[in-house]
Short mmCIF file of C-alpha atoms in Angstrom, two decimals:
data_model
loop_
_atom_site.label_atom_id
_atom_site.label_comp_id
_atom_site.label_asym_id
_atom_site.label_seq_id
_atom_site.Cartn_x
_atom_site.Cartn_y
_atom_site.Cartn_z
CA UNK V 1 -18.29 -3.18 1.32
CA UNK V 2 -14.95 -1.64 2.09
CA UNK V 3 -13.96 1.22 -0.15
CA UNK V 4 -11.53 4.12 -0.22
CA UNK V 5 -12.00 6.80 -2.89
CA UNK V 6 -9.58 9.48 -4.04
CA UNK V 7 -9.32 11.84 -6.97
CA UNK V 8 -6.67 10.63 -9.42
CA UNK V 9 -4.70 13.76 -10.29
CA UNK V 10 -3.67 17.08 -8.78
CA UNK V 11 -1.41 19.64 -10.39
CA UNK V 12 0.02 22.59 -8.47
CA UNK V 13 2.78 25.16 -8.77
CA UNK V 14 5.83 25.12 -6.55
CA UNK V 15 5.19 27.10 -3.38
CA UNK V 16 1.41 26.60 -3.48
CA UNK V 17 -0.53 24.42 -1.07
CA UNK V 18 -1.79 21.02 -2.20
CA UNK V 19 -4.91 19.40 -0.80
CA UNK V 20 -5.58 15.72 -1.47
CA UNK V 21 -8.98 14.37 -0.48
CA UNK V 22 -10.18 10.90 0.42
CA UNK V 23 -13.46 9.30 1.45
CA UNK V 24 -13.75 5.93 3.18
CA UNK V 25 -16.57 3.61 4.15
CA UNK V 26 -15.42 1.73 7.27
CA UNK V 27 -15.94 3.97 10.30
CA UNK V 28 -14.58 1.51 12.86
CA UNK V 29 -10.90 2.17 12.15
CA UNK V 30 -8.77 3.49 14.98
CA UNK V 31 -6.21 5.00 12.62
CA UNK V 32 -6.23 6.35 9.08
CA UNK V 33 -3.08 6.67 7.04
CA UNK V 34 -1.45 8.57 4.21
CA UNK V 35 1.24 6.82 2.20
CA UNK V 36 3.53 8.25 -0.48
CA UNK V 37 4.94 6.38 -3.47
CA UNK V 38 7.82 7.85 -5.42
CA UNK V 39 8.67 6.57 -8.93
CA UNK V 40 10.18 3.10 -8.90
CA UNK V 41 9.62 2.64 -5.18
CA UNK V 42 7.19 1.01 -2.82
CA UNK V 43 4.82 2.89 -0.54
CA UNK V 44 6.14 4.71 2.48
CA UNK V 45 4.10 5.94 5.44
CA UNK V 46 3.85 9.72 5.33
CA UNK V 47 1.59 10.38 8.30
CA UNK V 48 -1.42 9.01 10.13
CA UNK V 49 -4.22 10.27 12.34
CA UNK V 50 -5.92 8.72 15.34
CA UNK V 51 -9.65 8.51 14.78
CA UNK V 52 -10.58 10.63 17.82
CA UNK V 53 -8.62 13.57 16.42
CA UNK V 54 -9.93 16.16 13.98
CA UNK V 55 -6.57 17.47 12.91
CA UNK V 56 -2.93 16.56 13.04
CA UNK V 57 -0.06 18.80 11.99
CA UNK V 58 3.41 17.54 11.15
CA UNK V 59 5.73 20.21 9.72
CA UNK V 60 4.38 20.99 6.23
CA UNK V 61 1.67 18.33 6.48
CA UNK V 62 -1.81 18.84 7.91
CA UNK V 63 -4.29 15.99 8.12
CA UNK V 64 -7.97 16.78 8.62
CA UNK V 65 -10.50 14.13 9.58
CA UNK V 66 -14.26 14.54 9.39
CA UNK V 67 -15.65 11.34 10.87
CA UNK V 68 -19.26 12.31 10.30
CA UNK V 69 -18.69 12.61 6.55
CA UNK V 70 -15.98 9.90 6.49
CA UNK V 71 -13.67 12.37 4.79
CA UNK V 72 -9.91 12.61 5.19
CA UNK V 73 -7.65 15.21 3.64
CA UNK V 74 -3.93 15.84 3.40
CA UNK V 75 -2.66 19.37 2.98
CA UNK V 76 0.94 19.98 1.95
CA UNK V 77 2.08 23.55 2.54
CA UNK V 78 4.72 25.19 0.34
CA UNK V 79 4.68 22.28 -2.11
CA UNK V 80 8.08 21.44 -3.61
CA UNK V 81 9.01 19.57 -6.78
CA UNK V 82 10.26 16.76 -4.55
CA UNK V 83 6.68 16.27 -3.35
CA UNK V 84 5.72 14.98 -6.80
CA UNK V 85 4.56 11.42 -6.16
CA UNK V 86 1.46 9.28 -5.78
CA UNK V 87 -0.36 9.70 -2.46
CA UNK V 88 -2.54 6.92 -1.04
CA UNK V 89 -5.16 7.13 1.64
CA UNK V 90 -5.53 3.89 3.65
CA UNK V 91 -8.05 2.43 6.09
CA UNK V 92 -8.25 -0.89 7.92
CA UNK V 93 -10.17 -3.68 6.25
CA UNK V 94 -13.23 -5.02 8.07
CA UNK V 95 -11.41 -8.19 9.08
CA UNK V 96 -8.85 -5.99 10.82
CA UNK V 97 -5.99 -7.89 9.22
CA UNK V 98 -4.68 -5.44 6.62
CA UNK V 99 -5.04 -2.01 5.07
CA UNK V 100 -7.15 -1.11 2.07
CA UNK V 101 -5.93 1.64 -0.19
CA UNK V 102 -7.45 4.06 -2.64
CA UNK V 103 -6.29 4.28 -6.26
CA UNK V 104 -3.84 7.00 -5.31
CA UNK V 105 -3.65 10.67 -6.24
CA UNK V 106 -0.82 11.63 -8.56
CA UNK V 107 0.55 15.00 -7.45
CA UNK V 108 2.44 16.92 -10.11
CA UNK V 109 4.40 19.99 -9.02
CA UNK V 110 5.63 22.43 -11.63
CA UNK V 111 8.30 25.05 -11.06
CA UNK A 1 15.58 1.66 2.83
CA UNK A 2 12.48 0.32 4.55
CA UNK A 3 13.94 -2.97 5.75
CA UNK A 4 11.89 -4.94 3.22
CA UNK A 5 13.67 -6.27 0.13
CA UNK A 6 12.18 -7.89 -2.94
CA UNK A 7 13.80 -9.88 -5.73
CA UNK A 8 13.83 -9.75 -8.63
CA UNK A 9 13.01 -6.10 -9.27
CA UNK A 10 11.92 -6.86 -12.83
CA UNK A 11 10.63 -10.09 -14.34
CA UNK A 12 9.46 -10.94 -17.83
CA UNK A 13 7.87 -14.33 -18.29
CA UNK A 14 5.87 -16.27 -20.81
CA UNK A 15 2.45 -17.66 -20.00
CA UNK A 16 3.79 -21.20 -19.63
CA UNK A 17 6.71 -20.32 -17.35
CA UNK A 18 6.99 -20.93 -13.62
CA UNK A 19 8.74 -18.31 -11.55
CA UNK A 20 8.86 -17.12 -7.95
CA UNK A 21 8.97 -13.71 -6.32
CA UNK A 22 10.86 -13.37 -3.07
CA UNK A 23 10.40 -10.97 -0.19
CA UNK A 24 12.52 -10.64 2.93
CA UNK A 25 12.03 -8.37 5.91
CA UNK A 26 14.74 -7.48 8.43
CA UNK A 27 12.44 -5.75 10.91
CA UNK A 28 11.43 -8.60 13.19
CA UNK A 29 7.79 -8.28 12.11
CA UNK A 30 5.20 -11.02 12.48
CA UNK A 31 2.92 -10.16 9.57
CA UNK A 32 3.66 -10.11 5.85
CA UNK A 33 1.51 -9.17 2.87
CA UNK A 34 1.36 -9.42 -0.91
CA UNK A 35 -0.32 -6.62 -2.87
CA UNK A 36 -0.88 -6.19 -6.59
CA UNK A 37 -0.63 -2.70 -8.07
CA UNK A 38 -2.11 -2.22 -11.55
CA UNK A 39 -2.47 1.05 -13.41
CA UNK A 40 -5.57 3.06 -12.49
CA UNK A 41 -6.78 0.46 -9.97
CA UNK A 42 -6.62 0.45 -6.18
CA UNK A 43 -3.87 -1.52 -4.55
CA UNK A 44 -5.26 -5.05 -4.29
CA UNK A 45 -4.55 -7.07 -1.18
CA UNK A 46 -3.73 -10.64 -2.23
CA UNK A 47 -2.52 -12.52 0.85
CA UNK A 48 -1.85 -11.90 4.53
CA UNK A 49 0.38 -14.05 6.70
CA UNK A 50 0.62 -13.79 10.46
CA UNK A 51 3.30 -15.86 12.20
CA UNK A 52 3.68 -17.93 9.04
CA UNK A 53 -0.02 -18.78 8.87
CA UNK A 54 -2.19 -17.46 6.08
CA UNK A 55 -4.95 -15.34 7.61
CA UNK A 56 -6.44 -13.85 4.48
CA UNK A 57 -6.75 -14.90 0.87
CA UNK A 58 -8.67 -12.42 -1.20
CA UNK A 59 -10.12 -14.59 -3.97
CA UNK A 60 -6.81 -14.76 -5.76
CA UNK A 61 -6.58 -17.18 -8.74
CA UNK A 62 -4.77 -20.41 -7.98
CA UNK A 63 -2.04 -19.56 -10.50
CA UNK A 64 -0.66 -17.41 -7.64
CA UNK A 65 0.61 -19.55 -4.78
CA UNK A 66 2.10 -17.95 -1.66
CA UNK A 67 4.55 -19.53 0.72
CA UNK A 68 5.78 -18.26 4.07
CA UNK A 69 8.49 -20.60 5.43
CA UNK A 70 9.29 -18.30 8.36
CA UNK A 71 8.31 -14.87 9.61
CA UNK A 72 11.11 -13.16 7.67
CA UNK A 73 10.49 -14.62 4.22
CA UNK A 74 7.54 -14.62 1.88
CA UNK A 75 7.34 -16.05 -1.61
CA UNK A 76 4.83 -15.78 -4.42
CA UNK A 77 5.01 -18.71 -6.82
CA UNK A 78 3.69 -17.98 -10.30
CA UNK A 79 2.58 -20.43 -12.96
CA UNK A 80 0.50 -20.27 -16.12
CA UNK A 81 -0.02 -16.53 -15.79
CA UNK A 82 -2.07 -14.35 -18.11
CA UNK A 83 -1.06 -11.01 -19.70
CA UNK A 84 -3.54 -9.23 -17.39
CA UNK A 85 -1.42 -10.40 -14.44
CA UNK A 86 1.26 -7.93 -15.52
CA UNK A 87 1.60 -5.46 -12.64
CA UNK A 88 3.80 -4.28 -9.81
CA UNK A 89 3.77 -6.81 -6.98
CA UNK A 90 4.45 -5.27 -3.61
CA UNK A 91 5.41 -7.03 -0.43
CA UNK A 92 4.86 -5.42 2.96
CA UNK A 93 5.36 -6.30 6.60
CA UNK A 94 4.01 -5.00 9.89
CA UNK A 95 4.65 -5.83 13.55
CA UNK A 96 1.29 -7.60 13.90
CA UNK A 97 -1.56 -8.19 11.47
CA UNK A 98 -4.35 -7.35 13.89
CA UNK A 99 -3.04 -4.49 16.00
CA UNK A 100 -5.10 -1.31 15.86
CA UNK A 101 -2.11 0.68 14.63
CA UNK A 102 -0.98 -1.17 11.53
CA UNK A 103 1.91 0.69 9.91
CA UNK A 104 3.04 -1.38 6.98
CA UNK A 105 6.54 -1.25 5.56
CA UNK A 106 6.74 -1.85 1.82
CA UNK A 107 9.41 -3.27 -0.39
CA UNK A 108 10.23 -1.63 -3.74
CA UNK A 109 8.15 -4.14 -5.68
CA UNK A 110 8.70 -6.56 -8.54
CA UNK A 111 7.60 -5.26 -11.96
CA UNK A 112 6.13 -8.32 -13.67
CA UNK A 113 5.43 -8.50 -17.39
CA UNK A 114 3.64 -11.54 -18.79
CA UNK A 115 4.01 -12.03 -22.53
#
């Protein structure tokens, strides 16, 4: 069945790099996504990667995709306290009609 | 602001009440979604509408009843809920339900508490 797995918590110090990992089961997706949820808000698209890419860089964000292992990661360089949030990895569902999300990784940044 | 609004933001209801959640999108999208977000569980897809037609219903109990009168509005009618239905209910929209690139735009959610 469809599944997206993430670790639940990550704690880092301000200025360090954060790496959030995700594994997924459906390998037919054309795109994979990272969403961010701040307290009291809905999810907002942070970045995405096309499935024929291994890496995508967007300012402080680096997305790595290993299709063979069905592993996706999000690296945040120079993590700031404002990066504290819940980060969700998302994949298409098999019906191709919606996204399926992991449980979310809560990133806590201490100063 | 994502262009997707939800009302009310908070709702407390008893198990015998009937209430409705409302979602409106101002983005000209054709697809709308309801998700349920509970603590320590993955986001659960509940319903998908494409051009006002329901295209997916993920084994959701009948005490949740969606309605999509037009492509800009989506409702979730609630009746005879259980305390375990307490959660954050998120609405989302996207340009199309079945396009390969499916960026979804989320509303802020309705925090529902069932007593």
